Tab-separated table of C-alpha atoms and ligand atoms in Angstrom:
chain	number	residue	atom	x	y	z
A	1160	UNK	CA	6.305	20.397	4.691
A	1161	UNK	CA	5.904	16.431	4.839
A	1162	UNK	CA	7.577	14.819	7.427
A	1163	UNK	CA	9.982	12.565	5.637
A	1164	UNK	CA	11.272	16.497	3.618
A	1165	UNK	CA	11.212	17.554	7.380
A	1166	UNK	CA	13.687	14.738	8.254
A	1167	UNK	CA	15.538	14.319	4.329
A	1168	UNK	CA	16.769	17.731	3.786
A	1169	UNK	CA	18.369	19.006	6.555
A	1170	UNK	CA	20.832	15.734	6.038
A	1171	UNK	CA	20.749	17.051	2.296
A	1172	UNK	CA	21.738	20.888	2.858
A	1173	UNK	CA	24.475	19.465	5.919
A	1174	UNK	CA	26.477	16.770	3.952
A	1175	UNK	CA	25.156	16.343	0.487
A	1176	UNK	CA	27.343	17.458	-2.537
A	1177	UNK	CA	27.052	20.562	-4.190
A	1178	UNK	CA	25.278	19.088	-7.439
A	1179	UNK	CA	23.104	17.303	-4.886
A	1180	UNK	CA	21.645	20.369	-2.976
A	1181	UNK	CA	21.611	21.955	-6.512
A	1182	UNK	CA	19.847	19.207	-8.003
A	1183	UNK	CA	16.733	18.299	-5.208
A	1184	UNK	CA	16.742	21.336	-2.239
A	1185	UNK	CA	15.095	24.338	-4.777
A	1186	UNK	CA	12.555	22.160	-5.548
A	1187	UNK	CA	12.287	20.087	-2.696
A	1188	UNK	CA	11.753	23.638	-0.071
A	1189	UNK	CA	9.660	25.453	-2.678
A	1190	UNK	CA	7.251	22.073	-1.900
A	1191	UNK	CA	7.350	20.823	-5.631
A	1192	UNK	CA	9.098	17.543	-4.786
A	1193	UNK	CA	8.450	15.951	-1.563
A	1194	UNK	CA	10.640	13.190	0.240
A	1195	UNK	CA	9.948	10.390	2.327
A	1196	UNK	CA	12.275	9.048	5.029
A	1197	UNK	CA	12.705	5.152	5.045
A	1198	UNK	CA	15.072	4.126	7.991
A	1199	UNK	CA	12.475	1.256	9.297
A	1200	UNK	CA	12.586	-2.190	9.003
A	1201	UNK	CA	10.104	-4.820	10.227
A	1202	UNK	CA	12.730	-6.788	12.167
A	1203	UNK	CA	14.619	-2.743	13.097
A	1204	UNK	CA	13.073	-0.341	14.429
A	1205	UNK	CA	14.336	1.388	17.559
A	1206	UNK	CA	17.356	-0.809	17.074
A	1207	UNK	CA	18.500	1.011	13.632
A	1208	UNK	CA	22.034	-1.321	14.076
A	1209	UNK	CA	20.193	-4.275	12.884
A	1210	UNK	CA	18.682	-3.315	9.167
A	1211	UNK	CA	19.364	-5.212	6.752
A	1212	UNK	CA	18.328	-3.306	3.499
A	1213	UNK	CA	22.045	-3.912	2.174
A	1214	UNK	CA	23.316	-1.964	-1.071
A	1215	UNK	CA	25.684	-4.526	-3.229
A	1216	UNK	CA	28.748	-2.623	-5.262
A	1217	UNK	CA	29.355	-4.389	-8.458
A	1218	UNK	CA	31.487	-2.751	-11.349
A	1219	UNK	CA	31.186	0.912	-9.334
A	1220	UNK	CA	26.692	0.931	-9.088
A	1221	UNK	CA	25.169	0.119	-6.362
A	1222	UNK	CA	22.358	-2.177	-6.247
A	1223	UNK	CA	19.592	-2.287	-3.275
A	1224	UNK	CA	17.967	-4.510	-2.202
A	1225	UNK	CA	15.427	-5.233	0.931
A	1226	UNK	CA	12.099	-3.470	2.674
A	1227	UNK	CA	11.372	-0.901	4.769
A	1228	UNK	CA	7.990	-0.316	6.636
A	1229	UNK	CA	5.768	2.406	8.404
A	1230	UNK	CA	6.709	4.674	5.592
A	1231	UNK	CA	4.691	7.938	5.479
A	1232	UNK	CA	3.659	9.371	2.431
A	1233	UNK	CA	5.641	7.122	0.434
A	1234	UNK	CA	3.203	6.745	-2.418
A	1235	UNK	CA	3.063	10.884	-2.559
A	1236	UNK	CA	6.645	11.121	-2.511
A	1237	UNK	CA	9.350	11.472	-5.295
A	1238	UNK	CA	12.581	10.551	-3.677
A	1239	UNK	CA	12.927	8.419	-0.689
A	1240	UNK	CA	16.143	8.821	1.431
A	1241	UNK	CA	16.907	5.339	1.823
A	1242	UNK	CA	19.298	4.383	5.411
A	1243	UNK	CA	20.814	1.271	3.831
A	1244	UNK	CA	23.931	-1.039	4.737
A	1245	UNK	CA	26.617	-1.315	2.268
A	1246	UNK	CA	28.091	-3.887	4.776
A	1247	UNK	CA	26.263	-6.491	6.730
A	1248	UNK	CA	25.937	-5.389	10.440
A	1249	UNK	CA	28.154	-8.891	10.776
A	1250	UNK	CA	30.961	-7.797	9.590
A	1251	UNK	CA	31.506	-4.859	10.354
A	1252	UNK	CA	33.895	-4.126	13.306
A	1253	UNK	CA	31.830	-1.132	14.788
A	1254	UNK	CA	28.100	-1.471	14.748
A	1255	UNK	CA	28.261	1.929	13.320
A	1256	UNK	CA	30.096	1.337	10.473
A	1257	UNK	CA	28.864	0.292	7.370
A	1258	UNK	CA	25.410	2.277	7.158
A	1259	UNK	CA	25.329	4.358	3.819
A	1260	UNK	CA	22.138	7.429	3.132
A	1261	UNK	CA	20.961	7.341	-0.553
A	1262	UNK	CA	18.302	9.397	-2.143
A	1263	UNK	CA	16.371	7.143	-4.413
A	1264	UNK	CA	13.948	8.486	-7.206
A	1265	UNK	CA	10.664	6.808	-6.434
A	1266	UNK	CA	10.279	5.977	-10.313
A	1267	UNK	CA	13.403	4.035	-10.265
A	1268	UNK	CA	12.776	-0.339	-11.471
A	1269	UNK	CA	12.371	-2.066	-8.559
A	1270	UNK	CA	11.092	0.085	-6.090
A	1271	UNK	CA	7.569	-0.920	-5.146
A	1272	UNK	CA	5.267	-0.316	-2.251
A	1273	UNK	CA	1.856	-1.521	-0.513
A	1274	UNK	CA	-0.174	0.423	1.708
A	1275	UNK	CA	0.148	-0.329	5.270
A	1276	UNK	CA	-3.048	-0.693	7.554
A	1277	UNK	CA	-2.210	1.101	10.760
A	1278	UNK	CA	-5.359	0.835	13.318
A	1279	UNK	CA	-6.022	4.332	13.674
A	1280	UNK	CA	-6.828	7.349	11.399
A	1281	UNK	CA	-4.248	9.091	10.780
A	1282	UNK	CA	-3.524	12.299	8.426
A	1283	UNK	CA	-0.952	10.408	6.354
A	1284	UNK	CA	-0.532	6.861	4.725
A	1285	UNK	CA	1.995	4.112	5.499
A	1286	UNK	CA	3.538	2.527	3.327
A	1287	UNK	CA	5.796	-0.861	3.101
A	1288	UNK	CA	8.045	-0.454	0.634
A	1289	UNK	CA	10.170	-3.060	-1.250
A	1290	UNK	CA	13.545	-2.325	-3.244
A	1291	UNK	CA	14.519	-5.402	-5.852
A	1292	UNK	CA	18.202	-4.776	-7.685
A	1293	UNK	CA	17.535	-0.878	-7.236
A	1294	UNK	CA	20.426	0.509	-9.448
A	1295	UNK	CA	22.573	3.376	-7.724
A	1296	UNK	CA	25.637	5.572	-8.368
A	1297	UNK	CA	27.900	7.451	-5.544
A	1298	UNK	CA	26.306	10.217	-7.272
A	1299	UNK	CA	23.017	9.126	-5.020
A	1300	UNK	CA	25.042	8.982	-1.460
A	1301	UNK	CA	24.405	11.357	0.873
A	1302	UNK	CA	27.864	12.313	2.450
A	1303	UNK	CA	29.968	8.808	2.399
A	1304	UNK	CA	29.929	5.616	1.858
A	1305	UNK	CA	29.638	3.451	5.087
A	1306	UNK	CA	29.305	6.507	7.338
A	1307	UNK	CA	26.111	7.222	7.066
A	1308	UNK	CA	25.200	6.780	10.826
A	1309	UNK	CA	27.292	9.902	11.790
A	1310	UNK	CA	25.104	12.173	9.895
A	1311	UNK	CA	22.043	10.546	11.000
A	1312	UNK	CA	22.565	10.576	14.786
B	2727	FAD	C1	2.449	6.864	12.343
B	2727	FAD	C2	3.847	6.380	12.134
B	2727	FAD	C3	4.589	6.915	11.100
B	2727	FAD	C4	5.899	6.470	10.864
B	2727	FAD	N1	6.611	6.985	9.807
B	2727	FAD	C5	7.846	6.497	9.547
B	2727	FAD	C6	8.571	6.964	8.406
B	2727	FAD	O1	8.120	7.819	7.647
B	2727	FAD	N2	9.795	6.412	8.176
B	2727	FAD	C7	10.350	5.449	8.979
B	2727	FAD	O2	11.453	5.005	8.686
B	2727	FAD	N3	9.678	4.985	10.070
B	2727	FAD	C8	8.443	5.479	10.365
B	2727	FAD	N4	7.752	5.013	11.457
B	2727	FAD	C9	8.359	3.974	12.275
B	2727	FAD	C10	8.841	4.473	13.644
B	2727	FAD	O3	9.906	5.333	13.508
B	2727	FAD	C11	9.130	3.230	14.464
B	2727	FAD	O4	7.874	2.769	14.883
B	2727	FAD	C12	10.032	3.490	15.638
B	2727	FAD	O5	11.378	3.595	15.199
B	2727	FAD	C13	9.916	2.385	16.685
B	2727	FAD	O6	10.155	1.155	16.078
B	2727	FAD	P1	9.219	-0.088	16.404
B	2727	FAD	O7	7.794	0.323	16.154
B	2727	FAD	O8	9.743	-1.257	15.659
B	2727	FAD	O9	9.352	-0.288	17.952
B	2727	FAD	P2	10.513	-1.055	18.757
B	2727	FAD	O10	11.862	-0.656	18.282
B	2727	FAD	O11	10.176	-2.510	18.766
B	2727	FAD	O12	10.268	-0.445	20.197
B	2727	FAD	C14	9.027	-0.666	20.898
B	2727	FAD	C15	9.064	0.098	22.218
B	2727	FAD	O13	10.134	-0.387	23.037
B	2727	FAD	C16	10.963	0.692	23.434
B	2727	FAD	N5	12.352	0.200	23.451
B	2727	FAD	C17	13.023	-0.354	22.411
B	2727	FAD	N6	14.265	-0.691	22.778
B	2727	FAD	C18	14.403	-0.348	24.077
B	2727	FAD	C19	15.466	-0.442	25.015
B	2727	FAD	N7	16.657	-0.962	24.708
B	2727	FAD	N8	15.237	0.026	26.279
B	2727	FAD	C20	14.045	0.565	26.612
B	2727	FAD	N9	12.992	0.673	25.757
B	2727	FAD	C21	13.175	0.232	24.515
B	2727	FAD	C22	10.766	1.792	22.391
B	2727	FAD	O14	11.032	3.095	22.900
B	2727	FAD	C23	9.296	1.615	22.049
B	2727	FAD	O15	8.488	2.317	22.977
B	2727	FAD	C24	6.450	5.459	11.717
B	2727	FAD	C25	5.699	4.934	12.773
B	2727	FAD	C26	4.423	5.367	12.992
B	2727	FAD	C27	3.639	4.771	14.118
């Protein structure tokens, strides 16, 4: 299994919805869909408090927008599992709060992606990927929104 399905479904199976793990984890262990994990950003890395890939609610969608780099496999992948904020990390009165999981189909407008030179040869590709007025539902949220950082550490 890729390592962004090694990292993505676990979260999935644990505190996605039941039409969630019935629509993506068949698939996704039987190794016909694969997942990337995009939690990086070039100005967050260790320090996951400061992304600022922010998801906008207007009229009950969600719309994403930011970058995320060092992505493995992205351009292989179908669905990325996205860590976004659906409230800016200044805001917020924990630094915890405020973080929201999504799983975003790959072939959804305005996610895009370039291939990321890394120095050294390595089985997989990085990728920097770029999300422009990606349109969501709460139908894409893994567990709830503004607490995703509970499920992810
Ligand atoms: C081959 C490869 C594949 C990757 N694939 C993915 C992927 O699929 N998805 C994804 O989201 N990311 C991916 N990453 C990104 C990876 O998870 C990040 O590189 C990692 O989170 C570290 O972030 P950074 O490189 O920005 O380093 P920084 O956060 O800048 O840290 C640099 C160094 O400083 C240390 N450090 C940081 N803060 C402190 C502190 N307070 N005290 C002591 N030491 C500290 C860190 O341990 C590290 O050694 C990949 C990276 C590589 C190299």
């Amino acid at each position: 299994m890729v390592v962004g399905s090694t990292m993505s479904l676990p979260m999935i199976a644990d505190h996605g919805s039941e039409s969630m793990k019935e629509k993506y984890l068949p698939d996704a262990y039987a190794g016909k869909t694969l997942f990337c994990f995009a939690i990086t950003e070039a100005t967050a890395g260790t320090n996951t408090i400061r992304i600022n890939s922010i998801a906008t609610e207007k009229g009950g969608r969600y719309f994403l927008n930011g970058s995320k780099t060092f992505i493995t496999s992205a351009d292989e992948s179908d669905y990325a599992l996205v860590v976004a904020r659906t409230q800016p990390h200044t805001t917020v009165k924990r630094k915890t709060d405020g973080f929201t999981l999504f799983i975003v189909d790959m072939k959804t407008k305005g996610v895009s992606m370039t291939p990321l030179e890394m120095g050294v040869v390595l089985p997989e590709q990085q990728f920097q990927l770029f999300f422009d007025e990606v349109e969501l539902t709460e139908d894409d949220v893994i567990g709830s929104i503004d607490k995703g950082f509970d499920i992810l550490f």
